[in-house]
PDB file of C-alpha atoms and ligand atoms in Angstrom:
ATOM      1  CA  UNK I   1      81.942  93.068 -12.594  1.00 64.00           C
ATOM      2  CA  UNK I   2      82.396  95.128  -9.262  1.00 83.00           C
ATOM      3  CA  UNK I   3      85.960  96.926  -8.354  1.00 94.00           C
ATOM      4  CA  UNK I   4      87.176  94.911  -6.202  1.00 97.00           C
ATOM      5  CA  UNK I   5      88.395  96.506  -2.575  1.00 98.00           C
ATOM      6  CA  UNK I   6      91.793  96.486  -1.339  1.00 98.00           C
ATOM      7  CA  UNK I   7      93.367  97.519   1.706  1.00 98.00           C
ATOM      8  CA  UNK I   8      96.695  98.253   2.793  1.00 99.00           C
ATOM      9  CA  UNK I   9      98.531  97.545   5.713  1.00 99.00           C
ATOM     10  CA  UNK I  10     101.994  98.725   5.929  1.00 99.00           C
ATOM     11  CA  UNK I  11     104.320  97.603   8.367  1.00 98.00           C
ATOM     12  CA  UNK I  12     106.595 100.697   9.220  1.00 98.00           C
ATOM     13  CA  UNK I  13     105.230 104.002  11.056  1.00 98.00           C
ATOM     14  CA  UNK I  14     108.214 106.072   9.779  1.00 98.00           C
ATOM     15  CA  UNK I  15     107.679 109.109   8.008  1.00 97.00           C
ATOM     16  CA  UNK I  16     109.303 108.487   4.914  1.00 97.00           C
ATOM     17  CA  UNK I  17     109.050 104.829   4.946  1.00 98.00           C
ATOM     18  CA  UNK I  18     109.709 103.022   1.453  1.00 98.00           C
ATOM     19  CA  UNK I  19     107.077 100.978   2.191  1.00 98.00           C
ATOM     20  CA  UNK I  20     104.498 103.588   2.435  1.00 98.00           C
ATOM     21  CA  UNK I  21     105.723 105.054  -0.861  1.00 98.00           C
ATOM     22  CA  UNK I  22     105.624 101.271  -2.325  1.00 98.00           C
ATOM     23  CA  UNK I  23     102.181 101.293  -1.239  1.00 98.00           C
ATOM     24  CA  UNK I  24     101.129 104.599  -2.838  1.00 98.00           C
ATOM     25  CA  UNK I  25     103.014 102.877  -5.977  1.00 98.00           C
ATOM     26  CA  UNK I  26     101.082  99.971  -5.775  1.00 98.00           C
ATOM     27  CA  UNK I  27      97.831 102.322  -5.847  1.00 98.00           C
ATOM     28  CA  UNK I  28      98.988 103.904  -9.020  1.00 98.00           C
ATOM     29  CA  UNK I  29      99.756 100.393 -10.616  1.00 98.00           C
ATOM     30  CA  UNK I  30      96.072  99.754  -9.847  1.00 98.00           C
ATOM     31  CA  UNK I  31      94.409 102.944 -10.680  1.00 98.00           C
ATOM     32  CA  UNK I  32      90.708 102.601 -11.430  1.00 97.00           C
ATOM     33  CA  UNK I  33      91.090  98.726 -11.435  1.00 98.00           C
ATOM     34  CA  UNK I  34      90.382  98.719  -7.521  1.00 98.00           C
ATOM     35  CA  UNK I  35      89.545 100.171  -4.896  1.00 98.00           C
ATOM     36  CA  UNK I  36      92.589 101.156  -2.394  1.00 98.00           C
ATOM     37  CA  UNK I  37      92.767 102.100   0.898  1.00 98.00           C
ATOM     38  CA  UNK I  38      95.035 102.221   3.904  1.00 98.00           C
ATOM     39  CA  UNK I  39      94.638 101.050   7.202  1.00 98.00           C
ATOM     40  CA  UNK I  40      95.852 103.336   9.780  1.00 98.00           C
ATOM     41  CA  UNK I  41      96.929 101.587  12.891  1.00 98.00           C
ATOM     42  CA  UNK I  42      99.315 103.383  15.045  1.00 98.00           C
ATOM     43  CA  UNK I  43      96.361 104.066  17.697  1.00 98.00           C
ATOM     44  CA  UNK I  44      95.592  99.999  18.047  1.00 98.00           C
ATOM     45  CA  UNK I  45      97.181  99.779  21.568  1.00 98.00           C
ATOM     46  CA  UNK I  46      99.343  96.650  22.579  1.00 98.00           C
ATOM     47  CA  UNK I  47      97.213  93.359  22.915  1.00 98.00           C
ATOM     48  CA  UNK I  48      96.248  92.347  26.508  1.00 98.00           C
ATOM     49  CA  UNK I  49      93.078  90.309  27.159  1.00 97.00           C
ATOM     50  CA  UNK I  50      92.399  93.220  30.117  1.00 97.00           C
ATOM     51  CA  UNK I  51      91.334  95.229  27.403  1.00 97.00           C
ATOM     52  CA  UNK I  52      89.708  92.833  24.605  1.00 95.00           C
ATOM     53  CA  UNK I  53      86.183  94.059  25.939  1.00 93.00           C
ATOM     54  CA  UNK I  54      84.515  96.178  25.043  1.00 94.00           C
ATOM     55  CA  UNK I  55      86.419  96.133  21.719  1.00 96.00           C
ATOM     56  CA  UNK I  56      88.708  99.115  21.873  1.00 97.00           C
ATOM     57  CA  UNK I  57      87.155 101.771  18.796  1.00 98.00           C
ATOM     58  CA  UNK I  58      90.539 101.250  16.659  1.00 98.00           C
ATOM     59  CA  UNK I  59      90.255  97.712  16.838  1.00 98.00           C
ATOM     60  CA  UNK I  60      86.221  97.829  15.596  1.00 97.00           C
ATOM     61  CA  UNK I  61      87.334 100.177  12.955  1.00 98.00           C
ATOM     62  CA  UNK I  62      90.293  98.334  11.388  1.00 98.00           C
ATOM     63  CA  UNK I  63      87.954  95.085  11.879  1.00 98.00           C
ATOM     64  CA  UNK I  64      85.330  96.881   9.800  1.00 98.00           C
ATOM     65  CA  UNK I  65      87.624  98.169   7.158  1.00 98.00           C
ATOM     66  CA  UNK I  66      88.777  94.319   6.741  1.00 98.00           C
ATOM     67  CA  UNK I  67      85.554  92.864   6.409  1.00 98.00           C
ATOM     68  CA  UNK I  68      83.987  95.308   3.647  1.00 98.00           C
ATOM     69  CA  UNK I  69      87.047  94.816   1.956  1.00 98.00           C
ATOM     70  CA  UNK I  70      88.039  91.723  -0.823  1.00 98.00           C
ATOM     71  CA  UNK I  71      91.838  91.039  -0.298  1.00 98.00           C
ATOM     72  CA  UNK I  72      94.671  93.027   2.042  1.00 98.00           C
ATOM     73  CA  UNK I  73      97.687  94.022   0.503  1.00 99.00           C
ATOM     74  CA  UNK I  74     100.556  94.064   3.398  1.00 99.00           C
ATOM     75  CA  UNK I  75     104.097  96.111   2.451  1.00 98.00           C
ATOM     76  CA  UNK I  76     106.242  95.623   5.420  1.00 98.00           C
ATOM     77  CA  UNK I  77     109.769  96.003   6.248  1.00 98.00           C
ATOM     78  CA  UNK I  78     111.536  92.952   7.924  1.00 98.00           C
ATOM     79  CA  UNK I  79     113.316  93.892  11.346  1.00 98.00           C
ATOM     80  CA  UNK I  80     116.297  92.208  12.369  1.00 98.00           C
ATOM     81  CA  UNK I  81     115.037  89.532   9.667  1.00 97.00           C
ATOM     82  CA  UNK I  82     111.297  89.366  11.151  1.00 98.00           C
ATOM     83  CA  UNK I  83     108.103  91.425  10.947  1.00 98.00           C
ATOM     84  CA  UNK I  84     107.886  94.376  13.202  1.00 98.00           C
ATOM     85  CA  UNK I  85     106.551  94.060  16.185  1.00 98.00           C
ATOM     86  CA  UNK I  86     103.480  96.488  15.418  1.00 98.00           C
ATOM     87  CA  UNK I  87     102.263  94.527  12.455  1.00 98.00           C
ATOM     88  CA  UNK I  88     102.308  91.421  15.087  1.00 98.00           C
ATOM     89  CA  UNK I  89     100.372  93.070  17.714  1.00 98.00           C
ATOM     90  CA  UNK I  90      98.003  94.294  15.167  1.00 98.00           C
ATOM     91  CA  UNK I  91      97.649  90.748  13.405  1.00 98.00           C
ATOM     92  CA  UNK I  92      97.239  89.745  17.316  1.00 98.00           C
ATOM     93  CA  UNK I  93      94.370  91.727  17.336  1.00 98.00           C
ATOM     94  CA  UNK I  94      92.566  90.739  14.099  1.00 98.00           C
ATOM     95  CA  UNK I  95      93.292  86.655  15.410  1.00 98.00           C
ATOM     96  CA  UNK I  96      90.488  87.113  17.848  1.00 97.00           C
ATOM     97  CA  UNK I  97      87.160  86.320  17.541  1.00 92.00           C
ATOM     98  CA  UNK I  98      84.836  89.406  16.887  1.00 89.00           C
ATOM     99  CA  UNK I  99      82.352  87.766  19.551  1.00 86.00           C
ATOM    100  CA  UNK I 100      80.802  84.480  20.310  1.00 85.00           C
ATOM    101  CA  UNK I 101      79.098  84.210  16.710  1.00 91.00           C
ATOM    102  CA  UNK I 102      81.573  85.529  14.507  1.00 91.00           C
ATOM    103  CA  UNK I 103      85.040  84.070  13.835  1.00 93.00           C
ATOM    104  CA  UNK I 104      88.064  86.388  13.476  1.00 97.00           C
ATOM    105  CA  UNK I 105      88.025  88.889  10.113  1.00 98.00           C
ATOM    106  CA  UNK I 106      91.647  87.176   8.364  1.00 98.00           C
ATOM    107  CA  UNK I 107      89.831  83.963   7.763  1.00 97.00           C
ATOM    108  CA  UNK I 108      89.803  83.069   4.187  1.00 97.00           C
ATOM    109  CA  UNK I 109      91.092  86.499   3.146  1.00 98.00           C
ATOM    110  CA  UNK I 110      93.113  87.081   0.241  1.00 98.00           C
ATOM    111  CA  UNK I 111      96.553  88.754   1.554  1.00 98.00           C
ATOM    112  CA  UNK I 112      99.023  89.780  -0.857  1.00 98.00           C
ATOM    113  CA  UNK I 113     102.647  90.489   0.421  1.00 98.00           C
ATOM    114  CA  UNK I 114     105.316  93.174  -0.548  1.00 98.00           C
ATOM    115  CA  UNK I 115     108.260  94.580   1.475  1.00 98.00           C
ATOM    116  CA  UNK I 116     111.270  97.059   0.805  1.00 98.00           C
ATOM    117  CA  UNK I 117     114.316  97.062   3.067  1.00 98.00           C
ATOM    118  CA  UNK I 118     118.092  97.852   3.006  1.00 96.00           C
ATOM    119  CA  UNK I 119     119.487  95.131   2.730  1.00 93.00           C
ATOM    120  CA  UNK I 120     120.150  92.400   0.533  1.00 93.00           C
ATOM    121  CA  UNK I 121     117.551  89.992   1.049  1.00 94.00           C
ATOM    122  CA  UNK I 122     114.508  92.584   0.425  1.00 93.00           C
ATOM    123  CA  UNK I 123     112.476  91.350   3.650  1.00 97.00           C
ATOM    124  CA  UNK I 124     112.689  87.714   2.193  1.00 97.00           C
ATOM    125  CA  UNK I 125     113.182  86.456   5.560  1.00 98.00           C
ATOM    126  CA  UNK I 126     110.342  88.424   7.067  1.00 98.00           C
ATOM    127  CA  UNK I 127     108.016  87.392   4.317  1.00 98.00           C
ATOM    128  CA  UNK I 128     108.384  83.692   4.821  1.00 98.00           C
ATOM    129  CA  UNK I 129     107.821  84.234   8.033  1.00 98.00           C
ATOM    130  CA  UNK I 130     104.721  86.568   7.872  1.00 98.00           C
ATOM    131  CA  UNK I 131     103.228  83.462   5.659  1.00 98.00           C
ATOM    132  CA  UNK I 132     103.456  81.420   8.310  1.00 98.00           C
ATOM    133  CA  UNK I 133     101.684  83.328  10.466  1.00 98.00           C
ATOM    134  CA  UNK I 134      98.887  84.170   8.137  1.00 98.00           C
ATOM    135  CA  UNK I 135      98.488  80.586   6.990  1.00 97.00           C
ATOM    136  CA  UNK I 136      98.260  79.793  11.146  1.00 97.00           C
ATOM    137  CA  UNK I 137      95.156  82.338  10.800  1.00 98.00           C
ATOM    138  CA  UNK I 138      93.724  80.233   7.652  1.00 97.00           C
ATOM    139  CA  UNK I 139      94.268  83.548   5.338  1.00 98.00           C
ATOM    140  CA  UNK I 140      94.275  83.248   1.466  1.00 98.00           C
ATOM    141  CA  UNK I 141      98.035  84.171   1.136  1.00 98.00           C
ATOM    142  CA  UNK I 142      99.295  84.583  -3.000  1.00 98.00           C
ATOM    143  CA  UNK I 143     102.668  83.112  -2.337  1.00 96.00           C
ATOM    144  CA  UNK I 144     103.625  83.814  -6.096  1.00 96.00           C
ATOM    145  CA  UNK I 145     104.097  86.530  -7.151  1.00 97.00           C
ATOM    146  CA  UNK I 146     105.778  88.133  -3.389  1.00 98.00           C
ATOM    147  CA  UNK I 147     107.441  91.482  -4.205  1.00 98.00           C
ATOM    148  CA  UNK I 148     111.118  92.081  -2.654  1.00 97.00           C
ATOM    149  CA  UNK I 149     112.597  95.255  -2.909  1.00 97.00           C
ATOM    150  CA  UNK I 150     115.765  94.836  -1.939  1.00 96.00           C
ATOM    151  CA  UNK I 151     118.620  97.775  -1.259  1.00 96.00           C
ATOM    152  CA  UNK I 152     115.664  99.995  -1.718  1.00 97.00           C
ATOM    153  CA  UNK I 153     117.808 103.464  -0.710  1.00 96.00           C
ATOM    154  CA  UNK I 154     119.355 102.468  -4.672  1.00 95.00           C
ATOM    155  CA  UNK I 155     115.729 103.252  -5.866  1.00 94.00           C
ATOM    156  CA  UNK I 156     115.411 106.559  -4.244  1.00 96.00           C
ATOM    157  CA  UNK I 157     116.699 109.509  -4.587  1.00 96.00           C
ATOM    158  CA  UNK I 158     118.958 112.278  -2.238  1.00 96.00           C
ATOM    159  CA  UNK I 159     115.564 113.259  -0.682  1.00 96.00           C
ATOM    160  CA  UNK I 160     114.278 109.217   0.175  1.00 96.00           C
ATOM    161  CA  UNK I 161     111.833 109.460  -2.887  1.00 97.00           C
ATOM    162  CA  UNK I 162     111.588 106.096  -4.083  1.00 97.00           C
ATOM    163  CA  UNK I 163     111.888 105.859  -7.871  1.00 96.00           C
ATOM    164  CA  UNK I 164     111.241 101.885  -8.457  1.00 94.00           C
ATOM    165  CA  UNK I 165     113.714 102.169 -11.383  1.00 90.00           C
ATOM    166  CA  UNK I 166     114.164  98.396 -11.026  1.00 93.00           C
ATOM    167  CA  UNK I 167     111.265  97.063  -9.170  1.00 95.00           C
ATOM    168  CA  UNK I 168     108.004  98.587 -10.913  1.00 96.00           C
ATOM    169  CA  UNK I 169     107.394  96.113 -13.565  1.00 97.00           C
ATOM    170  CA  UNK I 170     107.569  93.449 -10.662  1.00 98.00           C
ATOM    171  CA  UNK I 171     104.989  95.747  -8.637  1.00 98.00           C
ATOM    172  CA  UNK I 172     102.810  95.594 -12.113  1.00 98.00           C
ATOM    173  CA  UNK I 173     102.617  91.937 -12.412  1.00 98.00           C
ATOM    174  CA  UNK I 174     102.029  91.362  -8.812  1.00 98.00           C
ATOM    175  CA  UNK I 175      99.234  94.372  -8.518  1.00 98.00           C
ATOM    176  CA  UNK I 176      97.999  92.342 -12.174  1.00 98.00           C
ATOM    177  CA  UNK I 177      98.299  88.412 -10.202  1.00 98.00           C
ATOM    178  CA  UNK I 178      96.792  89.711  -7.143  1.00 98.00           C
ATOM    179  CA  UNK I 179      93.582  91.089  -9.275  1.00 98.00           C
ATOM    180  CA  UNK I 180      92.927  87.881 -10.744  1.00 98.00           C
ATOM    181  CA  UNK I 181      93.836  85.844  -7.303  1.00 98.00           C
ATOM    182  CA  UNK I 182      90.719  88.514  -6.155  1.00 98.00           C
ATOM    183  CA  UNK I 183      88.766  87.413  -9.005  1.00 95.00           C
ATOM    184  CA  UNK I 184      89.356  83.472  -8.501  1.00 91.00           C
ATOM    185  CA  UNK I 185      86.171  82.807  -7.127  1.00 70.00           C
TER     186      UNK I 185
HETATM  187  C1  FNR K 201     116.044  97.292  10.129  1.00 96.70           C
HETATM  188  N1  FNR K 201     116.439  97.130   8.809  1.00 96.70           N
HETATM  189  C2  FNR K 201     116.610  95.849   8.296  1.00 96.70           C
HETATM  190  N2  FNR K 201     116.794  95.624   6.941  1.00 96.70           N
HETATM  191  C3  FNR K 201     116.894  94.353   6.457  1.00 96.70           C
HETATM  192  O1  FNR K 201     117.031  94.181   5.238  1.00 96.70           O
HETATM  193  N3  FNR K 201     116.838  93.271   7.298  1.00 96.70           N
HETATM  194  C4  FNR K 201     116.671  93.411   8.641  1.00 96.70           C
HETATM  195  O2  FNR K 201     116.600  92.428   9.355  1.00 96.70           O
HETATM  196  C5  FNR K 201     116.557  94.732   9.175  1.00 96.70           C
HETATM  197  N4  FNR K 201     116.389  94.934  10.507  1.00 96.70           N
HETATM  198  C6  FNR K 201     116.013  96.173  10.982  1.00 96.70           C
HETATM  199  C7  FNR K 201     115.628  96.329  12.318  1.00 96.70           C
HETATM  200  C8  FNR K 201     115.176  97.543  12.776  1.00 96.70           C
HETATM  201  C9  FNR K 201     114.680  97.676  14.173  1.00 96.70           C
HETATM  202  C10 FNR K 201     115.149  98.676  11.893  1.00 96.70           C
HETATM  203  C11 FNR K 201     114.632 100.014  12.369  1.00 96.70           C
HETATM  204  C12 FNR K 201     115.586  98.539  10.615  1.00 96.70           C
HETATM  205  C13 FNR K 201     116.619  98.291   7.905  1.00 96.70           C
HETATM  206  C14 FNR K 201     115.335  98.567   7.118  1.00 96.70           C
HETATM  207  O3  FNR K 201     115.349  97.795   5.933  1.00 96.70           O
HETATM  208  C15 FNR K 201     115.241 100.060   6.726  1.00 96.70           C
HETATM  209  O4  FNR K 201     115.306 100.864   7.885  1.00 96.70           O
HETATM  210  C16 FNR K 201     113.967 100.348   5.935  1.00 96.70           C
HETATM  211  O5  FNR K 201     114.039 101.667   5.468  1.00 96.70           O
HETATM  212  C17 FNR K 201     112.720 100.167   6.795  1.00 96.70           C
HETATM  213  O6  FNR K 201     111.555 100.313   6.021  1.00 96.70           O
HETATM  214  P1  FNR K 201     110.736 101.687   5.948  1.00 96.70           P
HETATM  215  O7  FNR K 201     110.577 102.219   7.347  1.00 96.70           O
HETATM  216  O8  FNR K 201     111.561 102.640   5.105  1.00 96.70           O
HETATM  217  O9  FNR K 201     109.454 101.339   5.296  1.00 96.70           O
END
């Protein structure tokens, strides 16, 4: 059977984001049971139709890296109980039609959904609505297993490493249901 290909969108830019490290995580949950990659996305400039065409580069590449891979694995943080505005903007982007022949790239694709915050709730909020937008898009989203990480600062230590003393064996079985959701046919 081939590795299957993930890729991994996460929805914070800041340095020491827990949701990059939660990412990395998730790559070491996996280890030579998939492929992993991020997509980088902080050069994707804000959506206006003045632009669309030509494609801007960042665009084509993130549009390439979707297609060539089998499922997307999104860790995002929820702001003020939402997704951040960047991940919209770039899920704007990816909504549109490649070109006349060729329908947009998160059609059909498997999306699996994590997110570490502060606060109580874990990004629940943000989640639910991040399905909603997906399913709009006719993506594949695993609803079960979602990962919440919730009061994530309590997982890391004095320097903002995050530890996962309490969350890893959720990250396994999701990183475990998200194979076989991949593998589903
Ligand atoms: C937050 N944060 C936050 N936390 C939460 O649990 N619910 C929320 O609605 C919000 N809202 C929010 C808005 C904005 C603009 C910011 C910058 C932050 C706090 C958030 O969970 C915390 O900063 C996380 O550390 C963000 O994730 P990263 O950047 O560490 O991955």
């Amino acid at each position: 059977m081939n590795k299957k290909k993930i890729v991994a969108i996460v929805g914070s830019f800041r340095r020491d984001s827990f949701n990059r490290q939660l990412a990395q995580k998730a790559q070491e949950v996996l280890g030579d049971r998939a492929e992993f990659e991020f997509i980088e996305y902080a050069d994707v400039p804000n959506m206006s139709q003045d632009i669309e065409f030509p494609t801007p580069e960042s665009v084509r590449r993130i549009r390439e890296q979707i297609k060539a891979a089998d499922g997307i694995w999104i860790f995002s943080p929820e702001y003020n109980h939402s997704y951040p505005g960047h991940l919209k903007n770039l899920i704007d982007w990816l909504s549109r039609p490649v070109s006349k022949e060729e329908r947009q790239v998160l059609s059909r694709k498997p999306i699996a959904i994590s997110g570490a915050s502060n606060g109580l709730g874990g990004t629940v909020t943000g989640q639910d609505l991040l399905v909603m937008l997906l399913s709009m898009l006719n993506a594949d989203v695993m609803n079960f297993p979602r990962l919440r990480v919730p009061n994530a600062q309590d997982q890391a230590d004095e320097n903002g490493v995050l530890h996962l003393k309490d969350s890893l064996p959720y990250l396994e079985k999701q990183a475990t249901a998200f194979l076989k959701y991949l593998d589903r046919g």
